[in-house]
Amino acid sequence: MSPQLEVQLIAAVVAAGCAIPGVFLVLRRMAMMSDAISHTVLLGIVLGFFLTGSLDSPLLMLGAVLTGVLTVSLVELLQRTGLVKEDSAIGLVFPALFSIAVILISRFAGNVHLDTHIVLAGELAFAPFERFELFGIDWGARALVTGAAILLLNLVLVLVFYKELKLATFDAALAATLGFAPALLHYGLMTVVSLTAVGAFDAVGSVLVIALMIVPPATAYLLTDRLPRMLGFSMLIGIASAQTGYWLAQALDGSIAGAMATMTGVFFGLALLFAPQRGLIAAALRHGRQRWEFAQQMLTLHLLNHEGTPDATEENRAVTLAQHLRWQADFAAQVVRRAEAAGLVRHDSGLLTLTDSGRQHAQQAFVRG
Amino acid sequence: MQHAIDVTDLTVAYQDKPVLWDVDVSMPPGVLMAVVGPNGAGKTTMIKAILGLVRPAAGQTLIYGKPYREQRKAVGYVPQRGSVDWDFPTTVLDVVLMGRYGSLGWFRQPGKHERAQALAALEKVGMAQFASRQISQLSGGQQQRVFLARALVQDAQVYFMDEPFVGVDAVTERAIVGLLQELRAAGKTVVVVHHDLQTVPEYFDWVTLLNVQKIASGPVAEVFTEENLRRTYGGRVAFLSRDDGTGSGPALVLPTPAKQSSAFTD
């Protein structure tokens, strides 16, 4: 496999793997927790490195997962004092743990391949050169093997615990009364987030980990209102971001991780604008349509109220309409034009009369109200 | 007779502020009980303590003589409507299906049988045509009906409902009351956190008056008295005696205009 292809494959499996726990983080409104965890796991890696003296030991992974869970516990501990809110608690805990890791690295690990720049941005371009060999066989780039393992693990976990995760996320109290231990699921999810973060950031850096965990699920959330589809879309959007990000990086000759993170943002922006139901454009169109519908309803209602009364010739005139309904003259003229086109009113020498369907239209307003 | 619910010496404190002080409540099976009291009286907390959602500082709660842990399948719970995120990406049917999760246990997925049960429950609350609707498109009253349907599929013996009448229209309120009466007719026991004192005698046959301590608990005709209400709400309600013809004789209760009391508005 060519290194270029391998880089894209690594990015794709990492993106898909990150999206799965990310969906639940987004739905639990815990997006910032991914930010915290993906930084603090560094402390676990550093401490694991000091203990074992090696960067390849599985103890590093374990240390990272433990610090991830520690981060969540500390945040919740602070929050439970009632003195700080969750976002502040996250903001207090993660810089503390992260900075300890940075100091430790700069002071004691200056000579090893463990530098803070790589932690933040990763070095995807070099990932294919670190191989994973077992029983004398080259199984592929180390990052690819780790990424695939994490993707597989997350897929299995979400399939096995789908019902439990959904319930605990939607209604933790019901989950607790039914005996589903939401706290256990919560920490289980946080463990998975930590594991995913540490496995992924080795290859792509912590910034891309956050982007891949949060942005594709947030994008998918705009596109669907079914959880299974949200999971699927998130993975696909993550993969698409990784792929297009890679091409962007090639074109710009820039950082691959940076380009991929940018592309997650581009996809989110597109969904924000063009999502069929929740997108801004769909909402604006809907709003515009409702404005005209409402105006027409008002017009027909006004005509109905004064129909057959002595002041009808005064009230139901196209010219005086704007004045009576406090509309702008050209807006009123346009409402009349549209209502006429829709067959709701007739316009005879300045006098407006309702058609039968216009009368029905007006009566609907009462029904709806 | 075996009590459906036994609460003895229940004390719950948040930090060191007591929310419930030494509360004793027992109720027989097959009754509808309202739990009333001013804001912060511990009504929700009492339900949560019985359901094991908050840890009591002292005392115990039993359902049919056993701790809640052993009775999970006998208990249905309708939390406050506002306690969940109605923008969650799921459908009405799926939310109702969650009521079956307890019987399914870990790992087993709901199948055709559960789906049929959920649909039947939706039918009962008049929401069958909304089964595949996204839950964010529901009105408040419809959300409440969905929650009720979810409790119905639990097929429990004892139901706890936290403010099911808040923010629902008159039609839905009637429908809910009808369901409660059906449950009672089927021998179920229902505990409802309730706010509208005026409808207590009409809807319920038992009532617990709570204000951190238990003021009174028993059949409405016996304990829903002016004196007990005054003790529960402190002088914040005025009373107009009215014989409602049932012979139970409790008062029609109105808030004093000077202090549009919070007991009525929250």
XYZ file of C-alpha atoms in Angstrom:
635
model
C 0.000 0.000 0.000
C 1.342 3.406 -0.868
C 1.959 5.795 2.033
C -0.518 8.283 0.514
C -3.269 5.718 0.432
C -2.382 4.566 3.921
C -2.613 8.115 5.281
C -6.100 8.446 3.834
C -7.118 5.091 5.216
C -5.812 5.976 8.681
C -7.726 9.236 8.621
C -10.895 7.462 7.500
C -10.882 4.798 10.231
C -9.972 7.370 12.880
C -12.784 9.657 11.689
C -15.348 6.862 11.745
C -14.138 5.674 15.139
C -14.332 9.166 16.673
C -17.822 9.836 15.337
C -19.441 7.025 17.321
C -18.778 8.230 20.885
C -19.041 11.779 19.545
C -22.734 11.311 18.743
C -23.464 10.553 22.383
C -21.287 13.418 23.605
C -23.215 15.838 21.400
C -26.599 14.458 22.470
C -25.577 14.662 26.125
C -24.446 18.256 25.588
C -20.975 17.266 26.663
C -19.064 18.327 23.564
C -16.532 20.265 25.617
C -15.664 17.114 27.518
C -13.999 15.731 24.397
C -11.837 18.822 24.340
C -10.807 18.250 27.942
C -10.222 14.531 27.624
C -8.272 14.710 24.398
C -5.824 17.055 26.124
C -5.563 15.496 29.561
C -4.880 11.985 28.243
C -1.423 13.386 27.513
C -0.701 13.360 31.248
C -1.490 9.666 31.363
C 0.788 9.026 28.403
C 3.642 10.957 30.001
C 3.268 9.226 33.339
C 3.003 5.872 31.598
C 6.171 6.694 29.699
C 8.033 7.537 32.921
C 6.913 4.276 34.470
C 7.842 2.062 31.542
C 10.492 4.060 29.747
C 8.910 3.143 26.455
C 6.495 4.822 24.094
C 5.042 1.566 22.828
C 3.885 0.018 26.073
C 0.174 -0.702 26.461
C 0.548 0.880 29.900
C 0.556 4.248 28.129
C -2.885 3.512 26.797
C -4.061 2.468 30.237
C -2.610 5.588 31.842
C -4.297 7.748 29.246
C -7.681 6.130 29.783
C -7.329 6.543 33.536
C -6.522 10.242 33.235
C -9.478 10.652 30.916
C -11.793 9.169 33.500
C -10.011 11.200 36.194
C -10.761 14.348 34.209
C -14.460 13.543 34.096
C -14.518 12.715 37.810
C -12.752 15.926 38.772
C -15.091 17.990 36.620
C -18.107 16.351 38.224
C -16.631 16.740 41.695
C -16.163 20.474 41.134
C -19.610 20.742 39.653
C -21.223 18.987 42.578
C -19.906 21.606 45.003
C -22.478 23.865 43.401
C -19.875 26.624 43.256
C -18.958 26.298 39.567
C -20.950 25.373 36.489
C -19.994 22.479 34.235
C -18.284 24.549 31.548
C -16.169 26.390 34.113
C -15.338 23.126 35.824
C -14.056 21.736 32.513
C -12.112 24.947 31.963
C -10.516 24.586 35.388
C -9.611 20.907 35.255
C -8.226 20.342 31.817
C -5.640 23.159 31.574
C -4.347 22.077 34.989
C -3.822 18.451 34.005
C -2.605 19.334 30.516
C -0.086 21.887 31.767
C 1.339 19.407 34.249
C 1.910 17.056 31.313
C 3.543 19.831 29.271
C 5.900 20.717 32.125
C 6.818 17.073 32.637
C 7.588 16.638 28.964
C 9.668 19.783 28.669
C 11.599 19.064 31.853
C 12.190 15.331 31.705
C 11.428 14.083 28.250
C 13.141 16.594 26.015
C 15.012 13.956 24.086
C 12.232 11.578 23.278
C 9.754 11.658 20.497
C 7.026 13.194 22.604
C 6.619 16.817 21.851
C 3.736 19.132 22.457
C 3.422 20.272 18.890
C 2.770 16.751 17.703
C 0.301 16.270 20.521
C -1.751 19.186 19.241
C -1.471 18.743 15.489
C -0.364 15.149 15.062
C 1.833 14.131 12.183
C -0.343 12.172 9.887
C 2.107 12.411 7.006
C 4.685 10.347 8.924
C 2.179 7.855 10.342
C 2.722 5.225 7.629
C 6.393 4.918 8.583
C 5.671 3.553 12.009
C 4.776 -0.054 11.351
C 2.928 -2.549 13.471
C 4.650 -5.907 13.397
C 3.517 -9.047 15.129
C 4.806 -12.603 14.632
C 7.226 -11.222 12.081
C 4.432 -9.966 9.855
C 3.864 -6.328 8.922
C 0.183 -5.689 9.641
C 0.219 -2.119 8.418
C 0.963 1.267 9.880
C 0.658 1.312 13.647
C -1.874 4.144 13.497
C -3.963 2.170 11.022
C -4.029 -0.904 13.228
C -4.857 1.130 16.349
C -7.478 3.147 14.492
C -9.130 0.063 13.043
C -9.123 -1.645 16.438
C -10.779 1.370 18.050
C -13.323 1.670 15.263
C -14.169 -1.990 15.637
C -14.417 -1.727 19.418
C -16.683 1.321 19.223
C -18.898 -0.320 16.620
C -19.288 -3.434 18.744
C -19.974 -1.422 21.901
C -22.581 0.795 20.280
C -24.334 -2.221 18.782
C -24.317 -4.152 22.046
C -25.279 -1.239 24.298
C -27.379 0.708 21.796
C -30.626 0.481 23.716
C -28.979 1.220 27.062
C -26.996 4.191 25.753
C -30.044 5.638 24.061
C -32.169 5.360 27.177
C -29.495 6.721 29.521
C -28.879 9.641 27.172
C -32.523 10.514 26.632
C -33.838 9.905 30.139
C -31.239 9.073 32.774
C -33.848 8.996 35.541
C -35.914 6.332 33.797
C -32.731 4.396 33.029
C -31.908 4.449 36.740
C -35.370 3.341 37.855
C -35.311 0.484 35.338
C -31.989 -0.682 36.742
C -29.742 0.306 33.843
C -27.066 2.034 35.952
C -26.726 5.287 33.985
C -23.656 6.263 36.012
C -21.908 3.093 34.876
C -22.888 3.776 31.264
C -21.720 7.359 31.644
C -18.276 6.328 32.856
C -18.195 3.562 30.291
C -18.798 6.137 27.591
C -16.122 8.407 29.060
C -13.683 5.491 29.062
C -14.452 4.902 25.401
C -13.986 8.597 24.666
C -10.600 8.524 26.423
C -9.529 5.369 24.647
C -10.623 6.766 21.301
C -8.922 10.078 21.979
C -5.607 8.540 22.944
C -5.671 6.038 20.115
C -6.544 8.684 17.588
C -4.422 11.572 18.689
C -1.242 9.617 18.300
C -1.940 9.787 14.598
C -3.932 12.936 14.090
C -3.352 15.156 17.131
C -5.786 16.347 19.746
C -7.306 19.193 17.743
C -8.403 16.877 14.957
C -9.677 14.393 17.527
C -12.002 17.046 18.924
C -13.064 18.101 15.445
C -13.788 14.510 14.399
C -15.661 13.689 17.582
C -17.906 16.710 17.702
C -18.354 18.331 14.300
C -19.594 15.375 12.215
C -22.210 14.408 14.857
C -23.276 18.052 15.167
C -23.620 18.132 11.371
C -25.559 14.872 11.271
C -27.866 16.209 13.976
C -28.954 18.909 11.528
C -29.652 16.369 8.805
C -31.713 13.704 10.524
C -33.964 13.106 13.483
C -33.285 9.393 13.905
C -30.469 8.167 16.111
C -29.323 5.248 13.918
C -29.085 7.577 10.913
C -27.301 10.166 13.020
C -24.666 7.551 13.857
C -24.324 6.516 10.215
C -24.251 10.054 8.853
C -21.679 11.089 11.462
C -19.325 8.354 10.378
C -19.818 9.160 6.693
C -19.335 12.891 7.226
C -16.217 12.184 9.270
C -14.810 10.012 6.489
C -15.727 12.578 3.837
C -14.024 15.319 5.862
C -10.904 13.208 6.195
C -10.850 12.466 2.479
C -11.510 15.966 1.210
C -9.208 17.347 3.904
C -6.433 15.193 2.551
C -6.942 16.573 -0.968
C -7.103 20.108 0.412
C -3.832 19.587 2.249
C -2.252 18.280 -0.975
C -3.510 21.278 -2.900
C -2.353 23.775 -0.297
C 0.741 21.811 0.664
C -0.328 22.374 4.286
C -1.015 20.440 7.457
C -3.150 17.384 6.785
C -4.779 17.413 10.232
C -5.517 21.115 9.908
C -7.114 20.677 6.492
C -9.238 17.785 7.742
C -10.445 19.758 10.747
C -11.265 22.617 8.397
C -13.295 20.319 6.188
C -15.402 19.132 9.135
C -16.226 22.802 9.640
C -17.029 23.263 5.950
C -19.437 20.320 6.030
C -21.054 21.706 9.147
C -21.441 25.096 7.485
C -23.056 23.507 4.435
C -25.502 21.579 6.620
C -26.245 24.683 8.666
C -27.223 26.505 5.488
C -28.777 23.787 3.369
C -30.172 21.141 5.744
C -33.660 20.333 4.415
C -35.565 20.883 7.663
C -33.319 22.657 10.161
C -31.053 24.566 7.778
C -31.056 28.351 7.885
C -32.234 28.664 4.276
C -35.097 26.208 4.766
C -36.062 28.099 7.922
C -35.943 31.459 6.137
C -38.053 30.146 3.264
C -40.536 28.677 5.686
C -40.644 31.920 7.601
C -41.209 33.891 4.427
C -43.986 31.593 3.288
C -45.669 31.820 6.663
C -45.508 35.595 6.523
C -47.454 35.680 3.258
C -49.879 33.004 4.402
C -50.529 34.930 7.575
C -51.040 38.184 5.680
C -53.510 36.537 3.335
C -55.366 35.094 6.259
C -55.542 38.528 7.833
C -56.797 40.001 4.583
C -59.561 37.433 4.104
C -60.545 37.743 7.753
C -60.736 41.503 7.490
C -62.887 41.265 4.374
C -65.134 38.668 6.012
C -65.650 40.791 9.102
C -66.828 43.751 7.106
C -68.612 41.838 4.362
C -72.193 42.988 3.992
C -71.826 45.713 6.598
C -72.494 49.355 5.750
C -68.828 50.281 6.026
C -67.768 47.526 3.604
C -67.347 49.976 0.757
C -64.998 51.975 2.950
C -63.148 49.128 4.765
C -62.830 46.670 1.896
C -61.191 48.977 -0.600
C -57.773 48.135 -1.923
C -56.530 51.667 -1.322
C -57.687 51.995 2.262
C -56.514 48.517 3.209
C -52.991 49.579 4.018
C -54.280 52.267 6.306
C -56.741 50.028 8.168
C -54.453 47.086 8.678
C -51.417 49.325 9.308
C -49.545 47.732 6.444
C -47.035 49.372 4.141
C -48.827 50.363 0.930
C -46.729 48.204 -1.377
C -46.898 45.246 1.023
C -50.693 45.560 1.062
C -50.779 45.761 -2.724
C -48.692 42.635 -2.979
C -50.839 40.718 -0.497
C -53.887 41.636 -2.559
C -52.152 40.555 -5.769
C -51.189 37.204 -4.242
C -54.632 36.643 -2.748
C -56.155 37.422 -6.119
C -53.826 35.006 -7.843
C -54.696 32.346 -5.285
C -58.370 32.892 -6.057
C -59.220 34.133 -2.573
C -60.437 37.634 -3.447
C -61.856 39.510 -6.437
C -60.792 43.013 -7.205
C -63.503 45.122 -8.944
C -62.824 48.812 -9.464
C -61.065 49.252 -6.144
C -63.506 47.146 -4.137
C -62.346 43.801 -2.733
C -64.778 40.936 -2.360
C -64.191 37.418 -1.077
C -64.582 34.393 -3.290
C -66.084 31.241 -1.791
C -62.685 29.726 -1.226
C -61.573 33.037 0.319
C -64.431 32.819 2.774
C -63.405 29.276 3.698
C -59.831 30.436 4.048
C -60.895 33.098 6.532
C -62.966 30.664 8.543
C -60.002 28.345 8.865
C -58.318 31.007 10.950
C -60.977 30.554 13.616
C -60.674 26.805 13.531
C -56.932 26.940 13.930
C -57.001 29.580 16.620
C -53.824 -5.842 54.223
C -50.526 -5.537 52.417
C -49.768 -1.884 51.710
C -48.832 -0.902 48.172
C -46.451 1.714 49.464
C -44.859 2.103 52.862
C -42.683 5.088 53.598
C -41.302 5.113 57.124
C -39.228 7.803 58.805
C -38.003 9.024 55.431
C -35.532 11.877 55.731
C -33.733 13.329 52.726
C -31.254 16.174 52.856
C -29.398 18.027 50.136
C -26.085 18.884 51.706
C -27.324 19.651 55.215
C -30.627 21.191 54.216
C -33.446 18.780 54.977
C -35.929 18.418 52.144
C -37.986 15.732 53.811
C -38.144 15.317 57.576
C -39.209 12.000 59.017
C -42.069 11.319 56.634
C -44.391 8.365 57.141
C -46.872 7.504 54.402
C -48.693 4.232 53.833
C -51.261 3.599 51.183
C -53.397 0.596 50.308
C -53.378 -0.826 46.788
C -55.904 0.307 44.227
C -56.135 3.967 45.110
C -55.269 7.200 43.345
C -53.238 9.398 45.623
C -52.320 13.035 45.117
C -49.214 14.468 46.738
C -49.710 18.183 47.292
C -47.732 20.896 48.989
C -46.054 24.219 48.257
C -42.886 24.597 46.164
C -39.891 23.004 47.810
C -42.123 20.824 49.952
C -40.262 17.710 48.824
C -43.006 16.165 46.683
C -40.711 15.170 43.818
C -37.986 14.238 46.264
C -40.296 11.810 48.025
C -41.048 10.051 44.746
C -37.377 10.022 43.800
C -36.450 8.561 47.168
C -39.008 5.788 46.760
C -37.594 5.055 43.296
C -34.019 5.034 44.541
C -33.063 8.123 42.542
C -31.987 10.040 45.642
C -30.395 8.479 48.665
C -32.296 8.994 51.909
C -30.402 10.152 54.987
C -32.666 7.968 57.078
C -35.754 5.841 56.880
C -36.934 3.318 54.345
C -39.432 2.895 51.565
C -41.137 -0.306 50.552
C -43.293 -1.296 47.602
C -45.569 -4.189 48.412
C -43.384 -4.927 51.396
C -40.103 -5.077 49.510
C -37.391 -2.556 48.684
C -37.658 -0.871 45.302
C -34.682 -2.803 43.919
C -36.652 -6.019 44.080
C -39.791 -4.428 42.691
C -38.500 -2.581 39.638
C -40.813 -4.419 37.292
C -43.822 -3.628 39.447
C -43.250 0.115 39.249
C -43.923 2.606 36.452
C -42.522 6.121 36.504
C -43.610 9.240 34.651
C -40.985 11.932 35.261
C -41.631 15.622 34.763
C -42.037 16.349 31.102
C -39.300 18.963 31.197
C -36.729 16.502 32.527
C -35.786 15.217 29.074
C -34.536 16.750 25.842
C -37.448 16.689 23.386
C -35.048 17.458 20.520
C -33.514 14.028 20.960
C -33.432 12.306 17.551
C -36.067 9.664 18.019
C -39.706 8.846 17.367
C -42.799 8.675 19.526
C -42.966 4.882 19.202
C -39.332 4.569 20.233
C -39.887 6.585 23.407
C -42.851 4.409 24.327
C -40.761 1.294 23.661
C -38.361 2.465 26.361
C -41.047 1.469 28.833
C -40.378 -2.161 27.877
C -36.615 -1.932 28.405
C -36.918 -2.860 32.076
C -38.541 -6.190 31.256
C -36.128 -6.816 28.406
C -33.105 -6.282 30.627
C -29.597 -5.675 29.324
C -28.706 -6.433 25.700
C -32.045 -7.722 24.454
C -33.567 -5.529 21.762
C -37.283 -4.827 21.539
C -39.016 -6.852 18.838
C -42.415 -7.211 17.205
C -44.158 -8.101 20.446
C -42.873 -4.977 22.232
C -43.750 -2.840 19.225
C -47.324 -4.114 19.320
C -47.527 -3.333 23.041
C -46.192 0.171 22.470
C -48.684 0.794 19.684
C -51.528 -0.433 21.875
C -50.442 1.965 24.627
C -50.317 4.818 22.129
C -53.798 3.863 21.013
C -54.952 4.115 24.624
C -53.680 7.667 25.004
C -55.020 8.666 21.591
C -51.587 9.078 20.015
C -51.438 6.081 17.670
C -51.355 8.244 14.554
C -48.235 9.978 15.898
C -46.224 6.764 16.310
C -43.587 7.584 13.724
C -43.527 11.319 14.464
C -40.276 12.922 15.614
C -40.767 13.833 19.283
C -39.759 17.482 18.868
C -42.907 18.050 16.811
C -45.232 17.305 19.722
C -47.164 19.807 21.798
C -46.870 19.760 25.577
C -50.041 17.762 26.011
C -48.934 15.250 23.395
C -45.558 14.869 25.102
C -47.354 14.093 28.341
C -49.499 11.472 26.598
C -46.386 9.839 25.181
C -44.875 9.685 28.659
C -48.078 8.120 29.957
C -48.065 5.554 27.171
C -44.476 4.737 28.079
C -45.534 4.117 31.679
C -48.520 2.031 30.540
C -46.341 -0.409 28.602
C -44.347 -1.007 31.767
C -47.488 -2.818 32.888
C -46.690 -2.001 36.497
C -48.641 -2.399 39.725
C -47.686 0.969 41.155
C -47.278 4.169 39.148
C -45.543 7.376 40.135
C -46.337 10.454 38.071
C -44.587 13.753 38.580
C -46.872 16.641 37.629
C -48.616 14.998 34.661
C -51.135 17.850 34.453
C -48.676 20.716 34.141
C -48.959 22.587 30.863
C -51.585 20.338 29.278
C -54.896 21.505 27.882
C -58.295 20.624 29.338
C -58.893 17.827 26.822
C -55.612 16.115 27.687
C -56.264 16.597 31.402
C -59.617 14.816 31.002
C -57.935 12.042 29.036
C -55.262 11.590 31.699
C -57.835 11.498 34.490
C -59.755 8.876 32.522
C -56.605 6.777 32.261
C -55.873 7.118 35.968
C -59.361 5.876 36.744
C -58.906 2.969 34.370
C -55.689 2.057 36.138
C -57.448 2.180 39.487
C -60.247 0.003 38.143
C -57.582 -2.516 37.144
C -56.347 -2.564 40.743
C -53.267 -0.415 40.170
C -51.982 2.107 42.655
C -51.136 5.581 41.378
C -49.256 8.374 43.116
C -49.450 11.771 41.423
C -47.582 14.941 42.319
C -50.364 17.448 41.865
C -50.737 21.208 41.950
C -54.336 22.084 41.418
C -55.919 21.842 44.858
C -59.381 22.409 43.446
C -59.412 19.136 41.526
C -58.031 16.966 44.333
C -61.423 15.815 45.670
C -62.696 15.190 42.166
C -59.724 13.231 40.789
C -58.231 11.424 43.766
C -59.327 9.243 46.628
C -56.238 9.594 48.764
C -54.068 12.607 49.415
C -50.782 13.317 51.138
C -50.207 16.880 52.277
C -46.535 17.559 52.418
C -44.389 20.468 53.480
C -40.992 19.025 54.292
C -42.833 17.165 57.027
C -45.899 15.143 56.363
C -48.904 17.197 57.413
C -51.508 14.549 56.747
C -52.072 11.476 54.623
C -55.185 9.446 54.098
C -58.533 9.354 52.323
C -59.397 12.717 50.786
C -62.662 12.892 52.705
C -60.802 12.636 55.985
C -57.605 14.585 55.577
C -58.227 17.151 52.829
C -59.500 19.681 55.334
C -59.189 23.404 55.684
C -57.141 22.976 58.832
C -54.645 20.601 57.154
C -54.364 22.803 54.073
C -53.690 25.813 56.238
C -50.955 23.901 58.024
C -49.481 22.797 54.700
C -49.501 26.125 52.916
C -49.120 28.356 55.932
C -51.797 31.113 55.713
C -51.295 31.584 51.995
C -54.625 30.195 50.916
C -58.141 31.288 51.696
C -61.006 28.914 52.005
C -64.590 29.077 50.943
C -66.611 26.277 52.390
C -68.848 24.579 49.912
C -70.885 21.487 50.148
C -70.107 19.646 46.942
C -72.902 17.176 47.491
C -70.613 14.195 47.877
C -70.766 14.478 51.602
C -67.005 14.483 51.738
C -67.289 18.147 52.571
C -63.792 19.437 51.787
C -63.477 23.059 50.973
C -63.133 24.778 47.662
C -59.801 26.434 47.892
C -58.854 29.723 46.334
C -55.709 31.756 46.587
C -55.937 35.041 48.419
C -55.827 37.792 45.804
C -53.182 39.718 47.724
C -50.612 36.963 47.361
C -51.301 35.069 44.182
C -49.759 32.196 45.952
C -47.037 30.208 44.280
C -48.853 27.058 45.245
C -51.111 27.639 42.303
C -48.896 29.029 39.658
C -45.797 26.958 39.332
